[in-house]
Every structure is written in structure tokens, then in C-alpha cells.
Amino acid sequence: MAELKSASPSSTPPATHAEHMDISGRDYRATSVAGLPALEEHGVGIDHKIPQDDAIQAQPDLAWSRIRHYLREPLAEFFGTFILIMFGDGVVAQVVLSGGANGEYQSITWGWGLGVMLGVYTAGISGAHLNPAVTFANCVFRKFPWRKFFPYMIAQILGAMVASAVVYANYKSAIDVFEGGRSFRTVPGYSETATAGIFCTYPAPFMTKTGQFFSEFIASAMLMFLIYALKDDGNIGAGPLTPLGLFFIIFGIGACFGWETGYAINLARDFGPRLVSYMLGYGHEVWSAGNYYFWVPMVAPFFGCTFGGWLYDMFLWTGESPINTPGAGLYRLAQPKRSVWSNTYQERRGQITHA
Amino acid sequence: MAELKSASPSSTPPATHAEHMDISGRDYRATSVAGLPALEEHGVGIDHKIPQDDAIQAQPDLAWSRIRHYLREPLAEFFGTFILIMFGDGVVAQVVLSGGANGEYQSITWGWGLGVMLGVYTAGISGAHLNPAVTFANCVFRKFPWRKFFPYMIAQILGAMVASAVVYANYKSAIDVFEGGRSFRTVPGYSETATAGIFCTYPAPFMTKTGQFFSEFIASAMLMFLIYALKDDGNIGAGPLTPLGLFFIIFGIGACFGWETGYAINLARDFGPRLVSYMLGYGHEVWSAGNYYFWVPMVAPFFGCTFGGWLYDMFLWTGESPINTPGAGLYRLAQPKRSVWSNTYQERRGQITHA
Amino acid sequence: MAELKSASPSSTPPATHAEHMDISGRDYRATSVAGLPALEEHGVGIDHKIPQDDAIQAQPDLAWSRIRHYLREPLAEFFGTFILIMFGDGVVAQVVLSGGANGEYQSITWGWGLGVMLGVYTAGISGAHLNPAVTFANCVFRKFPWRKFFPYMIAQILGAMVASAVVYANYKSAIDVFEGGRSFRTVPGYSETATAGIFCTYPAPFMTKTGQFFSEFIASAMLMFLIYALKDDGNIGAGPLTPLGLFFIIFGIGACFGWETGYAINLARDFGPRLVSYMLGYGHEVWSAGNYYFWVPMVAPFFGCTFGGWLYDMFLWTGESPINTPGAGLYRLAQPKRSVWSNTYQERRGQITHA
Amino acid sequence: MAELKSASPSSTPPATHAEHMDISGRDYRATSVAGLPALEEHGVGIDHKIPQDDAIQAQPDLAWSRIRHYLREPLAEFFGTFILIMFGDGVVAQVVLSGGANGEYQSITWGWGLGVMLGVYTAGISGAHLNPAVTFANCVFRKFPWRKFFPYMIAQILGAMVASAVVYANYKSAIDVFEGGRSFRTVPGYSETATAGIFCTYPAPFMTKTGQFFSEFIASAMLMFLIYALKDDGNIGAGPLTPLGLFFIIFGIGACFGWETGYAINLARDFGPRLVSYMLGYGHEVWSAGNYYFWVPMVAPFFGCTFGGWLYDMFLWTGESPINTPGAGLYRLAQPKRSVWSNTYQERRGQITHA
């Protein structure tokens, strides 16, 4: 997790902390620059957040409180994605391994839907992206700091990996029974009793590579477009119902676009557990299945989410966005300057001026 | 989309824009007359809307911002209906093409229910009608401007058409497999492996024409009656839960009145995708099936929604309505004057007086 | 509907109306005595109601506005129960007649749950009882005026009757097909293709009379206990989520206590449609089936709801209730005086004093 | 229920009551010390509670009001757990006894989910723990008074016992039919027509003891972690949607981790009904089944909930918690003093000082 700390300044004088303690939660963002990185509020569902950092700083001498402060956002993404995959991979395990007796296809749409919903409640601190492609689109369209992109992505992947390992541990006996023995671990398309589909997605056999990509692209675009709709207070806006709205979005994508490729729509959700299943002995087929399908749910969501975000900003969003700049944001492409492209550049200027 | 612009004045002086920028969102409607068409707040779920036009006008020189301003409402209806049909046609495709393995009848009620819910979140800007019959009833009972009826209807139909084409593209391989080949595209009642039912509705074989009409009429009346109930703040009123309430309304209509005719209850939802399926080669049967059923879901919803709206206004609604005028609105029929029938006439008078 | 008007004074001077117009919605109840019966706020989900009577009274000369004012509460109960039965009987019709192809048992729990939820949104004006046993319990425990009991019950029964007739009309062709012809109309237990179960409940064959009564009693007690829990602001209280909470209550009763007797738990829901099915030609068996079961869902809910309300008031409720009087309300039984038993007596005293 | 009263002082002078009556609900907690035990606000979903004690004290002479005041919290836990088990055991009974005709596995996840949700609405007064392991974790992490632990646990167990007896009474005829006679009462694994699974959980046959424990441990940890997430207002926080959030948590645990051990995750839910089923004649097998499985759902939830609570506090919670003290709470272990470990010690000091 060393990389996760790279986003933070390396030394923070205790004196600054003392100052920080006097400041109410509301003014927190402006002052946290003094020594602590700001926790920007972006992404899903945290409009009404009341920062609780004063509680942390009540014990500024505690080593763990200080360490945790810098890891606060990656930790939130880690646990949010962990919860998502616990429920998501868990429900597939239960449905597959019980042979449909303790669940059916609709249970899977429930499990992933509520996994996202409860993951969002868990990770509100960090904006609850839970998906590198959502983080990416927020960097492009909603001024989410680019320097946070990799820490977020790594935290999301690690959360997904740990969760899929826990699901494996929990269902190990049942997998042994289902596969016919301890030494069998097989991948869909290579066996009638394959269980690798518990962990990551495998496409339906009739899909072409183009079809696979298109399906993931469309589902990711829907995801991002609808997240921006729920979060748009100039529209109806879901407000505190946003996590519930996400339940319906994910349920809907699963019920309507989930058959062909298993609606991964998320690099962390698919690559993390896939890597774990490879480490657990499911063999090289986890990569080669579906004509080397594995890269599609890694790449397509970035294109899909960016397209979905662009679609919303281009046609419906009227708030701040690169699309609402001259040339619908295209003039930017000719200006490779930090002042134009950085999401944090102007903020810093402003803060220095105030200081 | 040329027609969509016809509702807007042809020239808007920039000076007016500058004035407009000073005005807070709350006073927006009174002043927007100066050069820009007002975005009336009617229909589903936009009680707590905060207009975001200042954000647009922050860049009044941007061509796209200005164009988009005039197309704002049709664009919202377009995308709202697009989302509705993406989920609605998508779920039917998944259930039909997977042979029930990845969904069942109840999944279809989920898909349409959440499609409407998420479409409403998308189209709050325009009142989220998503249905020409709802727009019509709002014109009759809720002073929605008649001049917006056709732009709305066209935007709704186009949104439905584009969405059904995307669903087709996404499920093309699966349709080929299901129909038995690329050249087969068949309609329910003419083939065991028909897939035309993915796009639009076909009635159960035992239905008479009267039964078809009655079923669509009843379901549409329930829809409009309940929308007005959810929106009636003199009653309980669903407030920010309105989109969720619509999920339950559509789920309920599908579960309780969905079998006989497929609960189209919406010209845009049925005619748009039907036309696309015809263009895609499903043949003349898309029109002739069910004894030329196709016109029923075009016509019956207008009668049904008007009846449902009348029922609510006649017996429960106490707010402003033609029903709450002398003769329960019937005297109006003898007065074919603009001052009586126009929904916007009096407002304009008032504004001129104020100016 | 003549009885429904009996609760209103027979003459209302126009002058009083004029006064009434000046009064804001908040003071409405105190003043409405002057000529119009008060619309008490009791029962389910109307805590945040804003009376809209000023809108009616804006046209005090309109005959219909005045008539409707007196019928406002019965009309709301009529339409609320109408909506409930439309969805409830509708979903049973669809599941039974389609042979399970377009729905399953769980669809039925959905249909009744959302039927109640949407019926509550419709009937908020009158407290949304939708059930004579709920009205009765509110008279006993929540000072709902006794004189409104019969108007409410009659409105509820009529709403249920009309709705079941509409469901019959909608599904007539399908019933003909299912029963095997126009002249067949059969009752569960007497035929393999019985359709009378669409309209009202028939118990499982192994049930004794005691078991039937106990099952309805328990389910009704749960209903009332939980309504009072949702409505208790000294507890968590469901507030604007009350209609959604009712969806879960009814869904739960259907999923957990719905098999043995069909969870009628409501005289209006069961007797009204049973009468209609008798009138439609289902024969004397609608009464004799299940060893003359028909009276159980008429009687048991009154006992059950009263017990459930008593349970909540006895052990959890701390607000005003006869239970929270000396002897836990038992001293009252020795005092058959109007001043003790009438729910409206004291209020009138107060009002006369003020006048 | 004698133990339940042990938490209360033995004498309360009426004079103090009179004082108490003058005090508004908001100041209630500080003053209730004068004679009545405080009702701390901890646990699930009671952030916006308005104490209603003034209503009780309006009749301070009533014996029952005074008795009830002391039993208020245990009564709430009793009825909350009663509601939970009524729906939970009820839905299993209906699904099992109807042979899947009136419900399926998904119905069971619904039943338990909404049972918890409605139980929470019932028991908001006491914090709606409904689970001794949740009470325990609240004692450890959220300063819930240790002296209330046993009264809560006993009330929860009694509530579960009574509810399972009512479910038995309701389904007695159906159990007779299903088991093949009045004298047969069998346990899963010992008979094809076993019905003991209605009341408490029995593990899947392939599970090892370690697997059983791990499965219950994981599910309990998820439960507690997510409850703390929903209740964390420094995160998104579910606020008034908390009961609905719990529906999704329990539904999710049932759909994703419910197959192997039946997701008891609650001593009261499992041990109480198990004891009742033993008393009803299901034989010694209720204890010996699954290789004496019965102690697992008694013990594992305490470890699981404590771990889940620790996980949340360690990594995400920034409010008051033993984890946010020096050494992440480990220094405490070396200080076995009352001032360190008691959750109520400091409060009392403060109150004495104020007096």
C-alpha cells in the first residue's frame, strides 16, 4: 500500500494540527491545506457529508489516527469495493454452488445491486467510486484530482481481491463438492461444473470480440450517465436516495444487459478477483477463456464511462464541466498546459492568495 | 430535430442574457420571458428543482450553450425515453433470448419499472413525461403549454427509436442464434422463435379488439390517476420519492395488467420501436399482427390518460384544474376562445402588466 | 351513497364559506366547524398534509365543489380501496389465468403490497384506512370519530366492488378461455379451473375453522400493530416513508402468513369482491366454500386489528390512548357516558367555548 | 421477566415525577436521572427520536405507566424480536410447508429482510438491536451500558421464543399434513419431511465445524460493519432510511451467505426458537443435528459482530470509540479500572456535579 501514501505531504507539523482542532467541520476544507490533504467531495452521494476530522484530531498524537488520516480515502475505496465483491461474488457462489436451490438469476441482480448500494454507504468518505472507470470519468468531467486516480484504482483492486479470497474461503467446501474434488478448479466453457464464474465474468459463447466490447461499453455508459443524472441537483437529483438509486441502476444493468458478458463494467471488480482465481489454481484458462476476453472488462469500462459522462454533460448538465467551455471542451485539446488540464491547479492558487 | 426548435423565439438579444445572469434561480421563470422560453415546471417529480440556467449563461457566447438552451426540454424527454426503452426493451431481449435462463416474467416488470424510474431522474428538467399521453393530459388538466405537445412527442418517439436500435445492435448475435440465422426476423404469432416482441408489444392471441383497447385504456387510466395522486401535495404526495413511486406504479401495471396486451400505455414506447423493428426487417407483420393491433397502443393511452386525469381531478384534486371551474369544466366547451383554452394566455397578460 | 352524507350538517350558509376563505390551511380545522365537517387527520401517513380546501372554496358557488367537500373522505376511501383491489385482484387474475407464465406466487405479494402502497397515496385525504377493521381500531385507540365508521366502511366496500368488476371486465376473455367457456364460472375446491379465487380468498383445504380464524386474526393483529409502529413518532416513525413501509408490511404478511387463508385481513377487500363474484354468476359456492369460510375474513380482522392496536398501545405507545388512562382503560367500561366514550365530545365543547 | 427490572432503582419519589413533567422532551436525558433510568440512544436508527415520556408522565399515578417506564427498553426489544421472528419463521414455514407453491428461496430472503426492517421500526425506543451480539458490540464500541446487556438479551430471546410458538400454532395443521401426522416432528437430515428448519437453522450437510463457524462469523461481521456504516453520519449515513438499509443488508446476507448455515447470525433468533422446537417435541436432534451445530450460531455472532465493529472503527470511523484511544484501545487492556471500562461511569460523575 506504499503507493497510496504518495498523494500526501511527507511531513506535517503538530502545530498545524492544533490549529486545525479549533476549526469546525464546515470550514474544514479550506483549512486542511495547512498540513493535511483535502478530502474533496466528489462522486456518488456525499452531498450532505459532515466531516468528522475534528474527532480524529482530538487525539493528534495517536500514530494510527495520523496514518489513517492520509489513507482515509483509499481505505474507504478499499472497504467499499470489498463490500461490493463480498455480496456480488457471494451471491454468484450461492446460486451456482447450490444448483439454483438457494437462488436464481434474479438473486444475482439483487446481490450486485445491493452490494453496490451498501458499498456506497461504506465508502461515502471517498466519493464511493468503487470503480476505476468512474474515478477516471470524475477526473475528466468533475475536476476530481488526477493524482488520486492511481491510489483509488489500487485500493479498489485490492479490496476486490481480498473480498474474492474471503468468498473462496467461505465456499471452499461447497466448491470441492460441486467440482467433484479438491484438485478440480475449472473455468466456464471448459467444464460442466466450472466455478471460476463465481469470481469474475466470462462471456456467453456466441459473442464476438466486437460484441463483447460493445456490450461492456454500453452498460458502462449507462452506468456513468445515470450516476451523473442522480447526482445532478439541477435535475431532480436523488439526494439521500442516491445509494438506493444505484441499487436500481445496477439491478437494471444486470437484468437488461447482464447476460452477454456478465456486466463487469469495472476493472477492479473483474481483474482483481480474476487474478485471485488464477492464484487459487483455476489455471491459465481464466485469461484465455472467451478468446482472451479478460482485457475487455478492463478496457471497455473506461471508454464506456467516459462516453456516458460526456453524453450527460453534452446534452443535459449545465454545471461546471469541460464540455461547457468554448468548443465544447475541444479547444482544450490544443492547450496542453497545466493551468488548463489540472483539476487542482486553480484551487491551490486561490488558497495561496488567501493565506 | 428541426421541429423541436419551432417552439422558441427566433432571435434572442445578448443584452437580455446579461440581465438574466444577475437573477437568482428562484426568480428565473418570471424573467426568462425577456428572451428565452420559460421552462415550466409540470409533470412528474420536479417540485424541488433548482434551475441551473445561470450555469449555462455563464458562457452566453458559446454557441452550443445557446442552442442547447432552446432544446433543453426536448433533449431531456429524448434521453429520459431513451433510458426507459434501453432498460425496457433490454430486459425483454435478455429474458426472451436467454430462454428464461437469465430472467423471467418478473424481471420484465422490474426492468420497465426501473426504466421509468431512472428515465424520470434523467428527464426531470422537462417534467419527465416520457409519454405523449401524459403530456396530453398535462396540457388538458395542468396548464402545460399546448405548443410544447408536438416537440415533446417527437422527442419521446425519437428517444425510443434510438434506444431500440441500440438494444438491437447489442443483442444482434443473440437474435441471430435465437431466430436460427441472420436472415430470420419474425413476429410473435408467426413463429416459435419470434423476437419482434423485444421491441414493441403484441397482444395475447385470445384478445378481441375491444378487449385490447379496454386493457390499454384501463392501464393508462391507472397510470395517470396515480401520477396525479403522487404529485398532489394536498394529499400525502410522494415528494422526492416520486421516481420510486413510479417504479411501483409501472411494476404494478406490469404485474397486474401486463399479460393481455403487454402494457404499452405509451405511443412513444410502442410506435417508435415498432417502426425501428420494421426498418430492421421484421416485415409487414409488425403492423398486421394481432389483427392490426399496432394502432391500439397509439390511441388508447390518450383516452386512458385523459380519463385517469379526469377521474383524479373530478373526485380528489382540489387545486387548479378545468374540472374545478363552473360546470365541472363543461362550460368551457361552449367557449372556443383563446383566453379560455390557452394554458399560457393569462400568464403572458400578467407579465406584460408587470413589465 | 345517501348514507355517506348523513355525517354532514344539512344546511351550510354561504356567508360562513366566505369567512372560511380568509383562513390559512393551518387554522382550517378549528374553523371548519362553522359550517363544514372537519377532516380529522388520523390513520396512515398524513402527518405532513396541507389542507387544500381553500382551493375548493375559491369557487364556493360551484355545486360540485360543495357536494364534493362533504364527500371528500368517503371519496378518498372509495378510490384508495379501488386502487388496492385493482392491483390486488388484477395480479391474482394475471397469475392464475396465464397459468403462471406471467407471474408467480411472489408476484401476488408484490401486487397486494404495492396496491396498498398506491392506495394509501390515493387516500391520504381520509387517513387511508382502506379497511373497516383499521377504521374501527382507529375509533377505539386514536379518537377517530365513531360517526365516520359506517360511511368509511361503505365507501371501502363500494370501492372494492367496483374495482373487482373492472378486473372482471378486463379479464373476461381470459376467464372464458381458462374456465373452458362462457358459461363456466367455478370456485376453488369445486373445479380444477376455478377462477373465483381472483376476486376473494378461499382457505387451504386442510384448515379447520379455528385455524382459519386464528390465521386471519394473527395477520390482522400484525397489520395494526405495525401500522401503529410506523405512525409512532415517539418511536423511529416512518414519516414520509409510511406508504413504502406498508408495502413491506403487506408483502411480508403475504409471504409469511398468506398461504393458509389468502390474507384477506379486510372485510372490504374480501366481502365486496365476493359479492360481485356472486352477482357475476359464480354461484352459491362463493359463500359455502371452505365450510362457509366467507364470514371469517369479515369478522376476524376486527378482532385482530383491535388486538394488534391494544398490544401496541399497552406495551409501546406512550401517546394519548384509552390504554393510557386509569386501569389501562378498563375503568371506562364502567362509565357508559358520552363524555367518556365519544371521540368528538370534548372537542365540540372546546369549540363552542371559543365561539 | 424479574431480571429485567434489576436495572432500575427500587424507589422513585413522586415529587421527582412532578418536576420531570415540566421538562421538554429535548432535555429529557439530563433530568431523567432524578428518578428514572435514562433511555440512552444507541444502536440502529433512532437519531431523530423525540422522547415521548412526558406523555407517560401525564399520568404519573398510573401503576402501569410507571411499571412500563422501567420496562420500556426490554419491552421494545421483546416486540422487535417478536416481529422479526414472526416474519422470519413465518416465511420459512410457508415456503417449506407449501412445497414451494407459495414461495421460494427468494421469499425467505424477503421475509427475513423485512422482518428485521419492521422489527427495527417497532423497537426504535431501545435502539433496535434485536440481537445480543449487536448489543454486545454496542457495549464494546459505542458506550452502550454493560448493565443493560443481559436484560436486552433475555428480552430478545423471549421475544423470539413467543414468536416461534405463535408461528407453530398458526401452522400446526399444515405441519401435521406435511410431516404425515400429529405425532411426527422431525429434524432436517433425519427425515425427508422435516419441519424443524422452520424454527432455527441447520447447516448444509457438507459443512465442517470450522466452515460452519467461519460462515456465521463472516456474515455477522458484515452485519455489524454495515450497521455502523449506515449509522455513521460522518460517512453518508442512511438517516431515516436506516430500516430500509437493514432490509437490504439482511436480504444480501441471505442471498449471498445464507445457504451454508442459514444465516442465523443471532443467538436470540436461533437459540430461542430452537428451545421452543425442543419443547414442542422435535426431539434431541434439534441439538445434535449437524454434529451439535446448535452452539455455533450462539457463539460465532459475538465474535463476528465484535470483529465487524472493530473493522469499521479501526479503518473508517472517526467518532468516539475505544479504538480511537492510545494504542488503538489496547492500552485499556492493561487498565482494569472501572473509570476506563465502564460506559456509564463518567456520565454519572457529570450528573452528580450538575446536581
PDB file of C-alpha atoms in Angstrom, chain D residues 92-93 96-97 175 178-180 184-199 202 282 285:
ATOM      1  CA  VAL D  92     -39.824 -20.415   6.123  1.00  0.00           C
ATOM      2  CA  ALA D  93     -42.959 -22.219   7.308  1.00  0.00           C
ATOM      3  CA  VAL D  96     -41.422 -25.336   3.310  1.00  0.00           C
ATOM      4  CA  LEU D  97     -44.956 -26.463   4.072  1.00  0.00           C
ATOM      5  CA  ILE D 175     -47.155 -29.252   9.795  1.00  0.00           C
ATOM      6  CA  PHE D 178     -46.550 -32.168   5.804  1.00  0.00           C
ATOM      7  CA  GLU D 179     -44.976 -34.483   8.378  1.00  0.00           C
ATOM      8  CA  GLY D 180     -47.667 -37.082   7.773  1.00  0.00           C
ATOM      9  CA  PHE D 184     -44.288 -36.743  13.689  1.00  0.00           C
ATOM     10  CA  ARG D 185     -41.943 -33.860  14.275  1.00  0.00           C
ATOM     11  CA  THR D 186     -38.620 -34.295  12.546  1.00  0.00           C
ATOM     12  CA  VAL D 187     -35.338 -32.506  12.036  1.00  0.00           C
ATOM     13  CA  PRO D 188     -33.506 -31.899   8.708  1.00  0.00           C
ATOM     14  CA  GLY D 189     -31.069 -34.701   7.986  1.00  0.00           C
ATOM     15  CA  TYR D 190     -33.203 -37.239   9.779  1.00  0.00           C
ATOM     16  CA  SER D 191     -36.289 -37.153   7.560  1.00  0.00           C
ATOM     17  CA  GLU D 192     -37.480 -36.126   4.114  1.00  0.00           C
ATOM     18  CA  THR D 193     -40.380 -34.199   5.579  1.00  0.00           C
ATOM     19  CA  ALA D 194     -38.529 -32.420   8.352  1.00  0.00           C
ATOM     20  CA  THR D 195     -40.085 -29.199   9.617  1.00  0.00           C
ATOM     21  CA  ALA D 196     -37.701 -28.216  12.405  1.00  0.00           C
ATOM     22  CA  GLY D 197     -35.919 -25.949   9.909  1.00  0.00           C
ATOM     23  CA  ILE D 198     -38.901 -23.605  10.176  1.00  0.00           C
ATOM     24  CA  PHE D 199     -37.785 -22.542  13.619  1.00  0.00           C
ATOM     25  CA  TYR D 202     -29.462 -26.357  10.328  1.00  0.00           C
ATOM     26  CA  TYR D 282     -38.883 -32.177  17.901  1.00  0.00           C
ATOM     27  CA  GLU D 285     -31.941 -33.952  17.315  1.00  0.00           C
TER      28      GLU D 285
END
